[in-house]
């Protein structure tokens, strides 16, 4: 069996099997609807002409939040002083951006040659890495030299 025969087989077209394109399209639409629901943009129903502008506005707003958040973290990482931190508390704020939860963290920051201090921080924590940001976890951190309350995790 050659390379292209294997590819055909993967899509159900080998040995006389005809792929059910309608079923594939239905499953793809179901997956898209679930993704939009998980991100908080719809209730799981398809995007239609009636709700498309609302969904687009939500997605654009989330894009802007994510972009600004990422730029600020990158700025702090680029100029920040390296240190370490311990998460003392982690509380889900109930807010979501693109399906990702925001947490209120209390962290203890330690910079070389300085006394540890506590910072209150709002952090987006994707569900896949949530356990890594539990109370008691230790992280490398960068601290804005102009404002030691602005921090970015680097581990």
CSV table of N, CA and C in Angstrom, one decimal:
chain,number,residue,atom,x,y,z
A,1,UNK,N,0.9,-1.2,0.0
A,1,UNK,CA,0.0,0.0,0.0
A,1,UNK,C,0.9,1.2,0.0
A,2,UNK,N,0.7,2.1,-0.9
A,2,UNK,CA,1.5,3.3,-1.1
A,2,UNK,C,1.1,4.4,-0.2
A,3,UNK,N,1.8,5.5,-0.2
A,3,UNK,CA,1.5,6.7,0.7
A,3,UNK,C,0.1,7.2,0.4
A,4,UNK,N,-0.2,7.4,-0.9
A,4,UNK,CA,-1.5,8.0,-1.2
A,4,UNK,C,-2.7,7.0,-0.9
A,5,UNK,N,-2.4,5.7,-1.0
A,5,UNK,CA,-3.5,4.8,-0.6
A,5,UNK,C,-3.7,4.9,0.9
A,6,UNK,N,-2.7,5.0,1.7
A,6,UNK,CA,-2.9,5.2,3.1
A,6,UNK,C,-3.7,6.4,3.4
A,7,UNK,N,-3.3,7.5,2.7
A,7,UNK,CA,-4.1,8.8,2.9
A,7,UNK,C,-5.5,8.6,2.6
A,8,UNK,N,-5.8,7.9,1.5
A,8,UNK,CA,-7.2,7.7,1.1
A,8,UNK,C,-7.9,6.8,2.2
A,9,UNK,N,-7.2,5.8,2.7
A,9,UNK,CA,-7.8,5.0,3.7
A,9,UNK,C,-8.1,5.7,5.0
A,10,UNK,N,-7.3,6.7,5.3
A,10,UNK,CA,-7.5,7.5,6.5
A,10,UNK,C,-8.8,8.3,6.4
A,11,UNK,N,-9.2,8.6,5.2
A,11,UNK,CA,-10.4,9.4,5.0
A,11,UNK,C,-11.5,8.6,4.5
A,12,UNK,N,-11.4,7.3,4.5
A,12,UNK,CA,-12.5,6.4,4.2
A,12,UNK,C,-12.7,6.2,2.7
A,13,UNK,N,-11.8,6.5,1.8
A,13,UNK,CA,-12.0,6.4,0.4
A,13,UNK,C,-11.3,5.2,-0.2
A,14,UNK,N,-10.6,4.4,0.6
A,14,UNK,CA,-9.9,3.2,0.1
A,14,UNK,C,-10.8,2.0,0.0
A,15,UNK,N,-10.5,1.1,-0.8
A,15,UNK,CA,-11.2,-0.2,-1.0
A,15,UNK,C,-12.6,0.0,-1.2
A,16,UNK,N,-13.0,1.0,-2.0
A,16,UNK,CA,-14.4,1.2,-2.4
A,16,UNK,C,-15.3,1.9,-1.3
A,17,UNK,N,-14.7,2.2,-0.2
A,17,UNK,CA,-15.5,3.0,0.8
A,17,UNK,C,-15.6,4.4,0.4
A,18,UNK,N,-16.8,4.9,0.4
A,18,UNK,CA,-17.0,6.3,0.1
A,18,UNK,C,-17.1,7.1,1.4
A,19,UNK,N,-16.3,8.2,1.5
A,19,UNK,CA,-16.5,8.9,2.7
A,19,UNK,C,-17.8,9.6,2.8
A,20,UNK,N,-18.4,9.7,4.0
A,20,UNK,CA,-19.7,10.3,4.2
A,20,UNK,C,-19.4,11.8,4.5
A,21,UNK,N,-19.4,12.6,3.5
A,21,UNK,CA,-19.0,14.0,3.6
A,21,UNK,C,-20.0,14.8,4.5
A,22,UNK,N,-21.3,14.4,4.4
A,22,UNK,CA,-22.3,15.1,5.2
A,22,UNK,C,-22.0,14.8,6.6
A,23,UNK,N,-21.7,13.6,7.0
A,23,UNK,CA,-21.4,13.3,8.4
A,23,UNK,C,-20.1,14.0,8.9
A,24,UNK,N,-19.1,14.0,8.0
A,24,UNK,CA,-17.9,14.8,8.4
A,24,UNK,C,-18.2,16.2,8.6
A,25,UNK,N,-19.0,16.8,7.7
A,25,UNK,CA,-19.4,18.2,7.9
A,25,UNK,C,-20.1,18.5,9.2
A,26,UNK,N,-21.1,17.5,9.5
A,26,UNK,CA,-21.9,17.6,10.7
A,26,UNK,C,-21.0,17.6,12.0
A,27,UNK,N,-20.0,16.6,11.9
A,27,UNK,CA,-19.1,16.5,13.1
A,27,UNK,C,-18.2,17.7,13.2
A,28,UNK,N,-17.7,18.3,12.1
A,28,UNK,CA,-16.9,19.5,12.2
A,28,UNK,C,-17.7,20.6,12.7
A,29,UNK,N,-19.0,20.8,12.3
A,29,UNK,CA,-19.8,21.9,12.8
A,29,UNK,C,-20.1,21.7,14.3
A,30,UNK,N,-20.3,20.4,14.8
A,30,UNK,CA,-20.5,20.1,16.2
A,30,UNK,C,-19.2,20.5,17.0
A,31,UNK,N,-18.1,20.2,16.5
A,31,UNK,CA,-16.8,20.6,17.1
A,31,UNK,C,-16.7,22.1,17.2
A,32,UNK,N,-17.0,22.8,16.1
A,32,UNK,CA,-16.9,24.3,16.1
A,32,UNK,C,-17.9,24.9,17.2
A,33,UNK,N,-19.1,24.3,17.2
A,33,UNK,CA,-20.1,24.8,18.2
A,33,UNK,C,-19.6,24.6,19.6
A,34,UNK,N,-19.0,23.5,19.9
A,34,UNK,CA,-18.5,23.2,21.2
A,34,UNK,C,-17.4,24.1,21.6
A,35,UNK,N,-16.5,24.4,20.6
A,35,UNK,CA,-15.4,25.3,20.9
A,35,UNK,C,-15.9,26.7,21.2
A,36,UNK,N,-16.8,27.1,20.5
A,36,UNK,CA,-17.4,28.5,20.7
A,36,UNK,C,-18.1,28.5,22.1
A,37,UNK,N,-18.8,27.5,22.4
A,37,UNK,CA,-19.4,27.4,23.7
A,37,UNK,C,-18.4,27.4,24.9
A,38,UNK,N,-17.4,26.6,24.7
A,38,UNK,CA,-16.3,26.5,25.7
A,38,UNK,C,-15.6,27.8,25.9
A,39,UNK,N,-15.5,28.6,24.9
A,39,UNK,CA,-14.8,29.9,25.0
A,39,UNK,C,-15.8,31.0,25.5
A,40,UNK,N,-17.1,30.6,25.6
A,40,UNK,CA,-18.0,31.6,26.2
A,40,UNK,C,-18.7,32.5,25.2
A,41,UNK,N,-18.6,32.2,23.9
A,41,UNK,CA,-19.1,33.0,22.8
A,41,UNK,C,-20.6,32.7,22.5
A,42,UNK,N,-20.9,31.4,22.7
A,42,UNK,CA,-22.3,31.0,22.3
A,42,UNK,C,-22.8,30.0,23.4
A,43,UNK,N,-24.0,29.6,23.3
A,43,UNK,CA,-24.6,28.6,24.2
A,43,UNK,C,-24.4,27.2,23.6
A,44,UNK,N,-23.6,27.1,22.5
A,44,UNK,CA,-23.4,25.8,21.8
A,44,UNK,C,-24.1,25.7,20.5
A,45,UNK,N,-25.0,26.7,20.3
A,45,UNK,CA,-25.7,26.7,19.0
A,45,UNK,C,-24.8,27.3,17.9
A,46,UNK,N,-25.1,27.0,16.7
A,46,UNK,CA,-24.3,27.6,15.6
A,46,UNK,C,-24.3,29.1,15.5
A,47,UNK,N,-23.3,29.7,14.9
A,47,UNK,CA,-23.3,31.1,14.6
A,47,UNK,C,-24.2,31.3,13.4
A,48,UNK,N,-25.1,32.2,13.5
A,48,UNK,CA,-26.0,32.5,12.5
A,48,UNK,C,-25.9,34.0,12.1
A,49,UNK,N,-26.7,34.4,11.1
A,49,UNK,CA,-26.7,35.8,10.8
A,49,UNK,C,-27.3,36.6,11.9
A,50,UNK,N,-28.1,36.0,12.7
A,50,UNK,CA,-28.8,36.8,13.8
A,50,UNK,C,-27.8,37.0,15.0
A,51,UNK,N,-26.8,36.2,15.2
A,51,UNK,CA,-25.9,36.4,16.4
A,51,UNK,C,-24.5,36.6,16.0
A,52,UNK,N,-24.2,36.6,14.7
A,52,UNK,CA,-22.8,36.7,14.2
A,52,UNK,C,-22.1,38.0,14.7
A,53,UNK,N,-22.8,39.1,14.7
A,53,UNK,CA,-22.2,40.4,15.1
A,53,UNK,C,-21.9,40.4,16.6
A,54,UNK,N,-22.7,39.8,17.4
A,54,UNK,CA,-22.5,39.7,18.8
A,54,UNK,C,-21.3,38.8,19.1
A,55,UNK,N,-21.2,37.6,18.4
A,55,UNK,CA,-20.1,36.7,18.6
A,55,UNK,C,-18.8,37.4,18.2
A,56,UNK,N,-18.8,38.1,17.0
A,56,UNK,CA,-17.6,38.7,16.6
A,56,UNK,C,-17.2,39.8,17.5
A,57,UNK,N,-18.1,40.6,18.1
A,57,UNK,CA,-17.8,41.6,19.1
A,57,UNK,C,-17.1,41.0,20.3
A,58,UNK,N,-17.6,39.9,20.8
A,58,UNK,CA,-17.0,39.3,21.9
A,58,UNK,C,-15.6,38.7,21.6
A,59,UNK,N,-15.5,38.2,20.5
A,59,UNK,CA,-14.2,37.6,20.1
A,59,UNK,C,-13.2,38.8,19.9
A,60,UNK,N,-13.6,39.9,19.4
A,60,UNK,CA,-12.7,41.0,19.2
A,60,UNK,C,-12.3,41.6,20.5
A,61,UNK,N,-13.2,41.7,21.4
A,61,UNK,CA,-12.9,42.2,22.8
A,61,UNK,C,-11.9,41.3,23.5
A,62,UNK,N,-12.1,40.0,23.4
A,62,UNK,CA,-11.2,39.0,24.0
A,62,UNK,C,-9.8,39.1,23.3
A,63,UNK,N,-9.8,39.3,22.0
A,63,UNK,CA,-8.5,39.5,21.3
A,63,UNK,C,-7.8,40.7,21.9
A,64,UNK,N,-8.5,41.8,22.1
A,64,UNK,CA,-7.8,43.0,22.6
A,64,UNK,C,-7.3,42.8,24.0
A,65,UNK,N,-8.0,42.1,24.8
A,65,UNK,CA,-7.6,41.8,26.2
A,65,UNK,C,-6.4,40.9,26.2
A,66,UNK,N,-6.4,39.9,25.4
A,66,UNK,CA,-5.3,38.9,25.3
A,66,UNK,C,-4.0,39.6,24.8
A,67,UNK,N,-4.2,40.4,23.8
A,67,UNK,CA,-3.1,41.1,23.2
A,67,UNK,C,-2.4,42.1,24.2
A,68,UNK,N,-3.2,42.9,24.9
A,68,UNK,CA,-2.7,43.8,25.9
A,68,UNK,C,-2.0,43.1,27.0
A,69,UNK,N,-2.6,42.0,27.5
A,69,UNK,CA,-2.1,41.2,28.6
A,69,UNK,C,-0.7,40.6,28.2
A,70,UNK,N,-0.7,40.0,27.0
A,70,UNK,CA,0.6,39.4,26.5
A,70,UNK,C,1.7,40.4,26.3
A,71,UNK,N,1.3,41.6,25.8
A,71,UNK,CA,2.3,42.6,25.6
A,71,UNK,C,2.9,43.1,26.9
A,72,UNK,N,2.1,43.2,27.9
A,72,UNK,CA,2.5,43.6,29.3
A,72,UNK,C,3.4,42.6,29.9
A,73,UNK,N,3.0,41.3,29.8
A,73,UNK,CA,3.9,40.2,30.3
A,73,UNK,C,5.2,40.2,29.6
A,74,UNK,N,5.2,40.3,28.2
A,74,UNK,CA,6.5,40.4,27.5
A,74,UNK,C,7.3,41.5,27.8
A,75,UNK,N,6.7,42.7,28.1
A,75,UNK,CA,7.5,43.9,28.5
A,75,UNK,C,8.2,43.6,29.8
A,76,UNK,N,7.5,43.1,30.8
A,76,UNK,CA,8.1,42.8,32.1
A,76,UNK,C,9.2,41.7,32.0
A,77,UNK,N,9.0,40.7,31.2
A,77,UNK,CA,10.0,39.7,31.0
A,77,UNK,C,11.2,40.3,30.4
A,78,UNK,N,11.1,41.2,29.4
A,78,UNK,CA,12.2,41.8,28.7
A,78,UNK,C,13.1,42.7,29.6
A,79,UNK,N,12.4,43.4,30.5
A,79,UNK,CA,13.2,44.4,31.3
A,79,UNK,C,13.3,44.0,32.8
A,80,UNK,N,12.6,43.0,33.2
A,80,UNK,CA,12.5,42.6,34.6
A,80,UNK,C,13.7,42.0,35.3
A,81,UNK,N,13.7,42.2,36.6
A,81,UNK,CA,14.8,41.6,37.4
A,81,UNK,C,14.3,40.2,37.8
A,82,UNK,N,15.2,39.2,37.6
A,82,UNK,CA,14.8,37.8,37.9
A,82,UNK,C,14.7,37.6,39.4
A,83,UNK,N,13.8,36.7,39.8
A,83,UNK,CA,13.6,36.4,41.2
A,83,UNK,C,12.8,35.1,41.3
A,84,UNK,N,12.3,34.8,42.5
A,84,UNK,CA,11.5,33.6,42.7
A,84,UNK,C,10.2,34.0,43.4
A,85,UNK,N,9.2,33.2,43.3
A,85,UNK,CA,8.0,33.5,44.0
A,85,UNK,C,7.3,32.2,44.5
A,86,UNK,N,6.5,32.4,45.5
A,86,UNK,CA,5.6,31.3,46.0
A,86,UNK,C,4.2,31.8,46.0
A,87,UNK,N,3.3,31.0,45.4
A,87,UNK,CA,1.9,31.4,45.4
A,87,UNK,C,1.3,31.1,46.7
A,88,UNK,N,0.9,32.1,47.5
A,88,UNK,CA,0.3,31.9,48.8
A,88,UNK,C,-1.2,31.6,48.7
A,89,UNK,N,-1.9,32.2,47.8
A,89,UNK,CA,-3.3,31.9,47.6
A,89,UNK,C,-3.7,32.1,46.2
A,90,UNK,N,-4.7,31.4,45.7
A,90,UNK,CA,-5.2,31.4,44.4
A,90,UNK,C,-6.7,31.3,44.4
A,91,UNK,N,-7.4,32.3,43.9
A,91,UNK,CA,-8.8,32.3,44.0
A,91,UNK,C,-9.4,32.7,42.6
A,92,UNK,N,-10.2,31.8,42.1
A,92,UNK,CA,-10.9,32.0,40.8
A,92,UNK,C,-11.8,33.3,40.9
A,93,UNK,N,-11.6,34.2,40.0
A,93,UNK,CA,-12.3,35.5,40.1
A,93,UNK,C,-13.7,35.3,39.4
A,94,UNK,N,-13.9,34.2,38.7
A,94,UNK,CA,-15.2,34.0,38.0
A,94,UNK,C,-15.2,34.7,36.6
A,95,UNK,N,-14.2,35.5,36.3
A,95,UNK,CA,-14.0,36.1,35.0
A,95,UNK,C,-13.4,35.1,34.0
A,96,UNK,N,-13.8,35.2,32.7
A,96,UNK,CA,-13.2,34.4,31.7
A,96,UNK,C,-12.9,35.3,30.5
A,97,UNK,N,-11.8,35.0,29.8
A,97,UNK,CA,-11.5,35.6,28.5
A,97,UNK,C,-11.1,34.5,27.6
A,98,UNK,N,-11.9,34.4,26.5
A,98,UNK,CA,-11.7,33.3,25.5
A,98,UNK,C,-11.8,31.9,26.2
A,99,UNK,N,-12.6,31.8,27.3
A,99,UNK,CA,-12.7,30.5,28.0
A,99,UNK,C,-11.7,30.3,29.1
A,100,UNK,N,-10.7,31.2,29.2
A,100,UNK,CA,-9.7,31.0,30.2
A,100,UNK,C,-10.0,31.8,31.5
A,101,UNK,N,-9.9,31.1,32.6
A,101,UNK,CA,-10.2,31.8,33.9
A,101,UNK,C,-9.1,32.8,34.4
A,102,UNK,N,-9.6,33.8,35.0
A,102,UNK,CA,-8.7,34.8,35.7
A,102,UNK,C,-8.7,34.4,37.2
A,103,UNK,N,-7.5,34.5,37.8
A,103,UNK,CA,-7.3,34.2,39.2
A,103,UNK,C,-6.7,35.4,39.9
A,104,UNK,N,-7.2,35.6,41.1
A,104,UNK,CA,-6.5,36.6,42.0
A,104,UNK,C,-5.5,35.8,42.8
A,105,UNK,N,-4.2,36.2,42.6
A,105,UNK,CA,-3.2,35.5,43.3
A,105,UNK,C,-2.5,36.4,44.3
A,106,UNK,N,-2.1,35.8,45.4
A,106,UNK,CA,-1.3,36.5,46.4
A,106,UNK,C,0.1,35.7,46.3
A,107,UNK,N,1.1,36.4,45.9
A,107,UNK,CA,2.4,35.8,45.8
A,107,UNK,C,3.5,36.5,46.7
A,108,UNK,N,4.4,35.7,47.1
A,108,UNK,CA,5.5,36.2,47.9
A,108,UNK,C,6.7,36.2,46.9
A,109,UNK,N,7.2,37.4,46.7
A,109,UNK,CA,8.3,37.6,45.8
A,109,UNK,C,9.6,37.7,46.5
A,110,UNK,N,10.7,37.0,46.0
A,110,UNK,CA,12.0,37.2,46.6
A,110,UNK,C,13.0,37.5,45.5
A,111,UNK,N,13.6,38.7,45.6
A,111,UNK,CA,14.7,39.1,44.7
A,111,UNK,C,16.0,39.0,45.4
A,112,UNK,N,17.1,38.7,44.7
A,112,UNK,CA,18.4,38.5,45.3
A,112,UNK,C,18.8,39.8,46.1
A,113,UNK,N,19.2,39.6,47.4
A,113,UNK,CA,19.7,40.6,48.2
A,113,UNK,C,18.6,41.5,48.8
A,114,UNK,N,17.3,41.1,48.7
A,114,UNK,CA,16.2,41.9,49.3
A,114,UNK,C,15.3,41.0,50.1
A,115,UNK,N,14.6,41.7,51.0
A,115,UNK,CA,13.6,41.0,51.8
A,115,UNK,C,12.4,40.5,51.0
A,116,UNK,N,11.8,39.4,51.2
A,116,UNK,CA,10.6,39.0,50.5
A,116,UNK,C,9.5,39.9,50.7
A,117,UNK,N,8.6,40.1,49.7
A,117,UNK,CA,7.5,40.9,49.9
A,117,UNK,C,6.3,40.3,49.2
A,118,UNK,N,5.1,40.7,49.5
A,118,UNK,CA,3.8,40.1,49.0
A,118,UNK,C,3.2,41.0,47.9
A,119,UNK,N,2.7,40.4,46.9
A,119,UNK,CA,2.1,41.1,45.8
A,119,UNK,C,0.7,40.5,45.5
A,120,UNK,N,-0.3,41.3,45.3
A,120,UNK,CA,-1.6,40.8,44.8
A,120,UNK,C,-1.5,40.9,43.3
A,121,UNK,N,-1.9,39.8,42.6
A,121,UNK,CA,-1.8,39.8,41.2
A,121,UNK,C,-3.0,39.1,40.5
A,122,UNK,N,-3.4,39.7,39.4
A,122,UNK,CA,-4.5,39.1,38.6
A,122,UNK,C,-3.8,38.4,37.4
A,123,UNK,N,-4.1,37.1,37.3
A,123,UNK,CA,-3.4,36.2,36.3
A,123,UNK,C,-4.4,35.3,35.6
A,124,UNK,N,-4.2,35.3,34.3
A,124,UNK,CA,-5.0,34.3,33.5
A,124,UNK,C,-4.3,33.0,33.5
A,125,UNK,N,-5.0,31.9,33.9
A,125,UNK,CA,-4.4,30.6,34.0
A,125,UNK,C,-5.2,29.6,33.2
A,126,UNK,N,-4.7,29.2,32.0
A,126,UNK,CA,-5.4,28.2,31.2
A,126,UNK,C,-5.7,27.0,32.0
A,127,UNK,N,-6.9,26.4,31.8
A,127,UNK,CA,-7.3,25.2,32.5
A,127,UNK,C,-6.3,24.0,32.5
A,128,UNK,N,-5.5,23.9,31.4
A,128,UNK,CA,-4.5,22.8,31.2
A,128,UNK,C,-3.4,22.9,32.2
A,129,UNK,N,-3.1,24.1,32.7
A,129,UNK,CA,-2.0,24.3,33.7
A,129,UNK,C,-2.4,24.7,35.0
A,130,UNK,N,-3.7,24.6,35.3
A,130,UNK,CA,-4.2,25.1,36.6
A,130,UNK,C,-3.5,24.6,37.8
A,131,UNK,N,-3.2,23.3,37.8
A,131,UNK,CA,-2.6,22.7,39.0
A,131,UNK,C,-1.2,23.3,39.3
A,132,UNK,N,-0.6,23.8,38.2
A,132,UNK,CA,0.8,24.4,38.4
A,132,UNK,C,0.7,25.7,39.1
A,133,UNK,N,-0.5,26.3,39.3
A,133,UNK,CA,-0.6,27.6,39.9
A,133,UNK,C,-1.4,27.5,41.2
A,134,UNK,N,-1.3,26.4,41.9
A,134,UNK,CA,-2.0,26.2,43.2
A,134,UNK,C,-1.2,26.9,44.3
A,135,UNK,N,-1.9,27.1,45.4
A,135,UNK,CA,-1.2,27.7,46.5
A,135,UNK,C,0.0,26.8,46.9
A,136,UNK,N,1.2,27.4,47.2
A,136,UNK,CA,2.3,26.6,47.6
A,136,UNK,C,3.3,26.3,46.5
A,137,UNK,N,2.9,26.5,45.2
A,137,UNK,CA,3.8,26.3,44.1
A,137,UNK,C,4.8,27.4,44.0
A,138,UNK,N,6.0,27.0,43.5
A,138,UNK,CA,7.1,27.9,43.3
A,138,UNK,C,7.3,28.2,41.9
A,139,UNK,N,7.6,29.5,41.6
A,139,UNK,CA,7.8,29.9,40.2
A,139,UNK,C,9.0,30.9,40.1
A,140,UNK,N,9.7,30.8,39.0
A,140,UNK,CA,10.6,31.9,38.6
A,140,UNK,C,9.8,33.0,38.2
A,141,UNK,N,10.3,34.2,38.4
A,141,UNK,CA,9.5,35.4,38.1
A,141,UNK,C,10.4,36.6,37.6
A,142,UNK,N,9.9,37.5,36.9
A,142,UNK,CA,10.6,38.7,36.6
A,142,UNK,C,9.7,39.9,37.2
A,143,UNK,N,10.5,40.9,37.7
A,143,UNK,CA,9.8,42.0,38.4
A,143,UNK,C,10.2,43.3,37.7
A,144,UNK,N,9.2,44.1,37.4
A,144,UNK,CA,9.4,45.4,36.8
A,144,UNK,C,10.3,46.3,37.7
A,145,UNK,N,11.5,46.7,37.3
A,145,UNK,CA,12.3,47.5,38.2
A,145,UNK,C,11.7,48.9,38.6
A,146,UNK,N,10.8,49.4,37.8
A,146,UNK,CA,10.2,50.7,38.1
A,146,UNK,C,8.9,50.5,39.0
A,147,UNK,N,8.4,49.3,39.1
A,147,UNK,CA,7.2,49.0,39.9
A,147,UNK,C,7.2,47.6,40.3
A,148,UNK,N,7.7,47.3,41.5
A,148,UNK,CA,7.9,45.9,42.0
A,148,UNK,C,6.6,45.2,42.2
A,149,UNK,N,5.5,45.8,42.0
A,149,UNK,CA,4.2,45.1,42.1
A,149,UNK,C,3.8,44.5,40.8
A,150,UNK,N,4.5,44.9,39.7
A,150,UNK,CA,4.2,44.3,38.4
A,150,UNK,C,5.2,43.2,38.1
A,151,UNK,N,4.6,42.0,38.0
A,151,UNK,CA,5.5,40.8,37.9
A,151,UNK,C,5.0,39.9,36.7
A,152,UNK,N,5.8,39.0,36.2
A,152,UNK,CA,5.5,38.0,35.2
A,152,UNK,C,6.2,36.7,35.6
A,153,UNK,N,5.4,35.7,35.6
A,153,UNK,CA,5.9,34.3,35.8
A,153,UNK,C,6.8,33.9,34.6
A,154,UNK,N,7.9,33.3,34.8
A,154,UNK,CA,8.7,32.8,33.7
A,154,UNK,C,8.9,31.3,33.8
A,155,UNK,N,8.3,30.7,34.8
A,155,UNK,CA,8.3,29.2,34.8
A,155,UNK,C,6.9,28.7,35.2
